Coordinates of C-alpha atoms in Angstrom, one line a residue:
M1 CA 106.1 111.2 24.5
E2 CA 104.5 111.1 27.5
T3 CA 100.9 110.6 25.9
L4 CA 102.1 107.4 24.5
A5 CA 104.4 106.1 27.3
N6 CA 100.9 106.4 29.7
L7 CA 99.1 104.1 27.1
E8 CA 101.9 101.6 26.7
S9 CA 102.0 101.4 30.4
F10 CA 98.5 100.5 30.2
V11 CA 98.4 97.9 27.4
R12 CA 101.7 96.7 29.2
S13 CA 99.4 96.3 31.9
A14 CA 96.3 94.9 31.0
E15 CA 98.3 91.9 28.7
A16 CA 100.3 90.9 32.7
C17 CA 97.7 92.0 35.2
S18 CA 101.1 92.8 36.3
F19 CA 102.1 96.1 36.7
S20 CA 105.7 94.9 37.3
V21 CA 106.0 92.7 34.8
A22 CA 104.6 95.0 32.5
A23 CA 107.7 97.2 34.2
R24 CA 110.0 95.2 33.5
R25 CA 108.9 94.8 29.6
L26 CA 109.9 98.5 29.2
S27 CA 112.7 99.2 31.1
L28 CA 110.8 101.4 34.0
T29 CA 110.1 100.9 38.1
P30 CA 107.5 99.1 38.9
A31 CA 106.1 102.3 40.0
A32 CA 106.9 104.6 36.8
V33 CA 103.8 101.9 35.3
S34 CA 101.8 102.9 38.0
R35 CA 101.7 106.2 37.5
N36 CA 101.8 106.6 34.1
V37 CA 98.7 104.0 34.1
A38 CA 97.1 106.6 37.0
M39 CA 97.8 109.9 34.8
L40 CA 95.7 108.3 31.9
E41 CA 92.8 107.5 34.1
R42 CA 92.7 111.1 35.2
N43 CA 93.2 112.1 32.4
L44 CA 90.2 110.2 31.0
G45 CA 87.8 110.4 33.6
V46 CA 87.5 106.4 33.9
R47 CA 89.2 104.0 36.5
L48 CA 90.2 101.4 34.2
F49 CA 92.3 99.0 36.2
Q50 CA 91.1 97.1 39.9
R51 CA 94.2 96.4 42.1
T52 CA 94.3 94.6 44.6
T53 CA 97.9 93.9 46.8
R54 CA 97.3 90.3 44.6
K55 CA 96.1 91.3 40.9
L56 CA 95.8 93.4 38.4
T57 CA 92.3 93.1 37.0
L58 CA 90.6 95.1 33.9
T59 CA 87.2 97.7 34.4
E60 CA 84.5 96.8 32.3
A61 CA 86.0 100.2 30.9
G62 CA 89.5 98.7 31.0
E63 CA 88.7 96.1 28.5
R64 CA 86.7 98.0 26.5
F65 CA 89.7 100.3 26.5
L66 CA 91.8 98.0 25.7
L67 CA 90.4 96.0 22.6
A68 CA 90.7 99.7 20.7
M69 CA 94.0 100.5 21.4
Q70 CA 95.5 97.2 20.6
D71 CA 94.4 97.3 17.3
H72 CA 95.8 101.0 16.7
M73 CA 98.9 100.7 18.8
V74 CA 102.2 100.1 15.7
G75 CA 99.7 103.3 14.0
L76 CA 100.2 105.8 16.5
Q77 CA 103.9 104.8 17.6
A78 CA 104.7 105.5 13.9
A79 CA 102.8 109.0 14.6
I80 CA 104.4 110.0 17.7
A81 CA 107.5 109.0 16.7
D82 CA 107.5 111.6 12.6
A83 CA 105.6 114.2 14.4
G84 CA 109.1 114.8 15.5
T85 CA 110.3 115.3 11.9
D86 CA 110.7 118.2 9.2
R87 CA 109.5 115.2 5.8
G88 CA 110.6 112.8 7.0
E89 CA 114.2 113.4 8.5
P90 CA 115.1 113.8 11.8
A91 CA 114.4 116.8 13.7
G92 CA 114.6 119.4 16.4
V93 CA 116.7 120.0 20.0
L94 CA 118.4 116.7 20.7
K95 CA 119.8 117.3 24.5
V96 CA 123.2 115.7 25.4
S97 CA 125.7 115.9 28.4
M98 CA 129.4 114.8 28.1
G99 CA 132.4 115.2 30.0
L100 CA 134.4 119.0 29.3
T101 CA 137.7 117.0 27.6
F102 CA 136.2 114.1 26.1
G103 CA 133.3 115.6 24.6
A104 CA 135.7 118.7 23.1
D105 CA 138.6 116.3 22.0
Y106 CA 136.8 113.5 19.9
I107 CA 132.8 113.9 19.9
L108 CA 133.3 117.3 19.1
P109 CA 135.2 117.5 15.7
L110 CA 132.2 114.1 14.4
L111 CA 129.5 117.6 14.6
P112 CA 130.5 119.2 11.0
A113 CA 129.7 115.9 9.6
F114 CA 126.7 115.4 12.1
L115 CA 125.2 118.9 11.2
A116 CA 125.7 118.2 7.1
R117 CA 123.8 114.8 7.3
Y118 CA 120.6 116.4 9.9
P119 CA 120.2 119.8 9.4
N120 CA 117.4 120.2 10.9
I121 CA 118.9 118.4 14.8
R122 CA 120.2 121.3 16.6
P123 CA 122.6 120.5 19.5
D124 CA 122.2 121.0 22.4
W125 CA 125.6 120.0 24.7
R126 CA 126.3 120.2 27.8
F127 CA 130.2 119.5 29.0
E128 CA 130.0 118.9 32.3
S129 CA 131.3 116.3 35.1
R130 CA 129.0 114.8 36.7
Q131 CA 125.9 111.8 35.8
V132 CA 122.8 113.3 34.9
D133 CA 119.5 111.8 35.3
L134 CA 118.2 111.1 31.8
I135 CA 114.1 111.1 31.9
A136 CA 114.1 113.1 35.2
E137 CA 116.2 116.4 33.5
G138 CA 115.5 116.1 29.5
Y139 CA 118.6 114.6 28.2
D140 CA 117.9 112.2 24.8
A141 CA 122.1 111.0 25.8
A142 CA 124.8 111.3 27.9
I143 CA 128.6 110.0 27.1
G144 CA 130.7 108.7 29.8
G145 CA 132.5 106.1 31.5
G146 CA 132.1 104.3 35.2
I147 CA 128.3 105.4 34.8
D148 CA 125.6 103.4 36.8
L149 CA 123.2 102.2 34.8
P150 CA 118.5 103.5 36.0
P151 CA 116.0 101.5 35.9
G152 CA 115.2 103.1 31.7
L153 CA 118.4 103.6 30.4
V154 CA 120.4 101.1 27.8
A155 CA 123.7 101.9 26.6
R156 CA 126.0 101.4 23.5
T157 CA 129.3 100.4 24.8
L158 CA 132.1 102.5 22.8
A159 CA 135.3 102.3 23.8
P160 CA 136.9 101.0 26.7
L161 CA 137.8 103.3 30.3
H162 CA 141.7 102.3 31.1
I163 CA 143.7 104.2 33.7
V164 CA 147.3 103.7 33.4
A165 CA 150.1 105.5 34.8
V166 CA 151.8 108.2 33.3
A167 CA 154.6 111.4 34.5
S168 CA 156.6 114.0 31.9
P169 CA 159.6 113.1 30.2
A170 CA 161.5 116.1 32.7
Y171 CA 159.8 114.5 36.0
L172 CA 161.4 111.2 35.0
K173 CA 164.8 112.3 33.8
G174 CA 167.5 110.3 36.7
R175 CA 164.2 108.6 38.4
K176 CA 164.0 105.0 38.1
R177 CA 160.5 103.5 36.5
P178 CA 159.2 101.4 38.3
V179 CA 158.8 97.6 37.0
D180 CA 155.2 97.0 38.4
P181 CA 152.7 99.2 40.3
S182 CA 154.4 98.9 43.5
G183 CA 156.8 100.5 42.9
L184 CA 154.7 104.0 41.8
A185 CA 154.7 104.7 45.8
L186 CA 158.2 105.6 45.9
L187 CA 157.3 109.0 42.9
D188 CA 155.9 111.5 44.0
G189 CA 151.8 110.8 43.1
I190 CA 149.3 113.5 41.6
V191 CA 146.6 111.3 42.7
M192 CA 141.9 112.0 42.2
R193 CA 139.5 113.2 45.9
S194 CA 136.5 111.4 44.5
T195 CA 134.0 114.2 44.3
R196 CA 131.5 111.6 44.9
T197 CA 132.8 110.5 47.9
G198 CA 134.9 113.2 49.1
R199 CA 137.9 110.5 49.5
I200 CA 141.3 109.6 47.1
R201 CA 140.4 107.3 44.7
E202 CA 142.3 103.5 44.7
R203 CA 143.4 102.1 42.0
T204 CA 144.1 98.3 41.1
M205 CA 146.5 97.4 38.0
R206 CA 146.9 94.2 36.6
D207 CA 149.1 92.8 33.3
A208 CA 148.4 90.5 30.3
A209 CA 148.6 87.7 32.5
G210 CA 145.7 89.2 34.5
V211 CA 147.9 89.2 37.5
E212 CA 146.7 92.2 39.2
I213 CA 149.0 94.1 42.1
P214 CA 147.9 98.1 44.2
A215 CA 149.0 101.0 42.7
T216 CA 149.4 102.5 46.4
Q217 CA 150.2 106.2 45.4
K218 CA 151.8 109.2 48.0
E219 CA 149.3 112.2 48.1
T220 CA 152.1 114.8 46.7
V221 CA 149.1 115.9 45.9
V222 CA 145.2 115.5 45.2
L223 CA 142.2 117.0 42.7
D224 CA 139.5 116.1 42.2
D225 CA 139.5 116.9 38.4
P226 CA 140.9 114.2 34.7
E227 CA 142.1 116.7 33.2
A228 CA 144.2 119.1 35.9
M229 CA 145.9 116.3 37.0
C230 CA 147.3 115.4 33.4
R231 CA 147.5 119.1 33.6
A232 CA 149.4 119.2 36.5
A233 CA 151.5 115.8 35.6
L234 CA 152.6 117.5 32.4
L235 CA 154.3 120.4 34.6
G236 CA 156.4 117.4 36.2
L237 CA 154.7 117.9 39.3
G238 CA 154.9 113.3 39.6
V239 CA 153.1 110.4 38.0
T240 CA 149.5 110.7 37.8
L241 CA 146.9 107.0 37.0
I242 CA 144.2 108.6 34.0
A243 CA 142.1 106.9 32.0
V244 CA 144.1 106.7 28.3
P245 CA 141.2 109.0 26.6
H246 CA 142.6 112.5 28.5
A247 CA 146.5 110.9 28.3
L248 CA 146.5 109.8 24.7
P249 CA 147.4 113.8 22.8
H250 CA 149.8 114.4 25.6
L251 CA 151.1 110.8 25.0
E252 CA 151.1 111.0 20.3
K253 CA 153.3 114.7 21.2
H254 CA 155.3 112.8 23.7
A255 CA 154.9 115.3 25.7
L256 CA 153.4 112.9 28.6
V257 CA 155.8 109.4 29.1
R258 CA 153.8 106.2 29.9
L259 CA 154.7 104.1 33.3
L260 CA 154.3 100.4 32.9
P261 CA 153.5 99.5 29.4
Q262 CA 151.6 95.8 30.8
W263 CA 150.2 97.5 33.2
Y264 CA 146.1 99.2 33.1
A265 CA 143.3 99.4 35.2
D266 CA 139.7 98.7 34.0
A267 CA 137.6 101.2 34.9
G268 CA 134.9 100.3 33.1
P269 CA 133.1 100.7 29.7
I270 CA 132.4 104.3 27.6
S271 CA 129.0 104.5 27.2
I272 CA 126.4 106.5 25.3
Y273 CA 123.4 106.1 27.5
Y274 CA 119.6 106.8 26.5
P275 CA 116.8 106.3 27.6
T276 CA 114.5 103.1 26.8
R277 CA 111.6 103.5 24.0
T278 CA 109.7 101.6 22.4
L279 CA 110.0 104.2 19.0
L280 CA 113.5 105.9 19.7
P281 CA 113.5 109.5 17.7
A282 CA 114.7 110.3 14.7
K283 CA 117.1 112.6 16.2
T284 CA 118.6 110.7 18.7
R285 CA 118.4 107.2 17.0
V286 CA 120.9 108.2 14.1
F287 CA 122.8 110.6 16.8
V288 CA 123.9 107.4 18.8
D289 CA 124.4 106.0 15.2
F290 CA 126.6 108.5 14.2
V291 CA 128.8 108.5 17.3
V292 CA 129.5 104.9 17.1
E293 CA 129.9 104.3 13.5
G294 CA 132.8 108.1 14.4
F295 CA 134.3 105.5 17.1
R296 CA 134.6 103.0 15.1
R297 CA 136.6 104.5 11.5
D298 CA 138.1 106.6 14.5
R299 CA 139.8 103.5 15.4
L300 CA 139.1 104.8 18.8
A301 CA 138.4 101.2 20.8
E302 CA 141.7 100.7 20.4
R303 CA 144.0 103.8 20.9
F304 CA 141.8 103.8 24.0
A305 CA 142.8 100.0 25.8
G306 CA 145.6 100.6 28.2
S307 CA 145.7 96.5 27.5
V308 CA 147.9 98.1 24.2
G309 CA 151.6 97.7 25.8

């Protein structure tokens, strides 16, 4: 795929007479396109472009190479796409990153049916809370919420990432429940410290009418992991603001109770991310489609929606 990337960068740059325009078409940075072309030139041992600050022009060798390449790009792309398959079936190591609890609860249960359908794919899954660099670290895909989308990646939305207020029945016994998010300040708070910034996460909650109120909490217990926050709430230590996917198993068992059922904070979508490529490897394409279909079949987008009281 690296060789194909170099060839694509050359052809698109030649067509547009610009690394920047080619970069936009390929969802890469101009620097990445320039590096790909330079690597191709080194491998061929010829200069393909004359570069100035204002203009990108093909050399004679570049013109000959472009003419030869244009008629063969489609066939080359198809050949490379087929190289990672066994008798036409998706195959190979599938390296995916996802959060531990979310992955174990909602993605891992899809694996038996996925492997039954695609037995030549070998999962290599990493359960981690950090945002990985898919391209630099060689991941095929990642699943998560609230992730900044860098150049070279695309995303398919799986479900909303809504934050709701929960506490245990034992903690709530004998306590007056708040009527809006401002009332959370009167209760013990289990709050999150961001591992990236070191600051306490602040949330603003909204209702169905679009009214927004800051959800300020006491810093009774400070943690940096959502599953630990759920465990602390289960132990009766206070109220926590947590993403619905983390709270849902405990809510369905009535081990946790949702406060302010008409209020939630929107932290963006939960998505599956993968590198932009002209031809996505078959193993990645079928995995993305399988996960999307699994979420649709199990109605997880609806179940994760904090806007549904």
